[in-house]
């Protein structure tokens, strides 16, 4: 395996890295067909003011065109715009191109695969099927037991481990995954943490209702809570912790 030391700060080693990538592509005979329907992967995704859900897509094969109906994980959309890293709008994106895509129904997970569907109707139907399966999985992971959050920190001598349920919201999918990984790796002899759900975007009333039903605390990083969520949390006694620094 070729190893190329690089620096994102100074740019050292980037030319050597690109040269080795080109050599490997030639040796392995890596090829793509620009005339087929596009497919690839989500590099990053987030919800941006004025744009809604956006996803940075890396095209692996085929050509992605404005107006295509795409499936991105469990979500779908019609491509409204393709924006490059320098802010320019393009009508198409070919193999190995990375572009920001606008027009998705929600924020997909980083690493999710995207494909161009045969039609908008087909994309929507597949999306609904995947979302239903995802909802069933989320519900199966939630305990129906309702308890007071204060029970977690009740004093008293006991050898039994306490469980802390969390809902984690972040401003970007990449940050969310890093946060979930960091929280899962926190070791404690007294408390075990369980992340019930992670999502991108501001904290909504639905998040509060889910936290209330599962006896969870909501932790938000670089996000805010809307007025309805704040009111619902106050009525249900759900604790919301907001942070701007990880």
Phi, psi and omega in degrees: 000125181286134178243125183237105176296130180223163176230121178288337182280315184259342182087000180297135176086354182295316180299319179295321178297312181296323179295317180291325176297317179297320179296315179297319179298323180287318181294317181279355180055048178286123182224157178223155179253106182288353184264000179262174177291142187290149170210154183177208187222156177274123178274315181207154179211147180197173176251119185248139178301131178083348181241334185079206179295129176232152179219133173274115185254137173253114183282120181269323183207151179080189181231126178268132185233144175302130183104346178293144173269120185238154173249125183235093187064231179273000185250160181225175176174166173255126186299116179270326182201151175235118186242130179277177183296333180269010175087004181274144180264132179238154178274337181223161174218122184262187180306134179077359176282143175244122184222152173273127183254133176248144175122003181283157182284334179199179185274117179281170178277146175297133182096350179293148179272143174239148176221157174271123182277165180292327181204167178296322180295316180296320179296317182294317181295317179295321179298316180297322179295315181292322179293322178297318179294323179292320178296318179297321179293318179297319181293326180290339181270357184257128178282135180284353182293133176250132181210164179281139178296332180295338179300334182297324186250019178296137179283156180144146182281117177205143179267356183281133179287141177265155184245132178247111178271136184230144165246121185249126177240139180225170182275341180214152184296321180297317178295321181299316180295321178296320180294315179299319180294317181294317180295319181295334183270000177287124183260135178211140178278345186252332186227138171248130182263143181227113179275107182286322185202141174235141181208165179252136178118176181293159181284127184250173178296327178297322177298319181294318179296320178295319179295321180295318182289335185249011178056054185240159172257140178264128177242122181243135179243114178061033175229173178233176177241138180282170185298320181295320179295318180296318180293319180295320180295321180294318180293321185268357180070028180273131182272130178241123178248123181248135180225144176251350178235130178277000000 
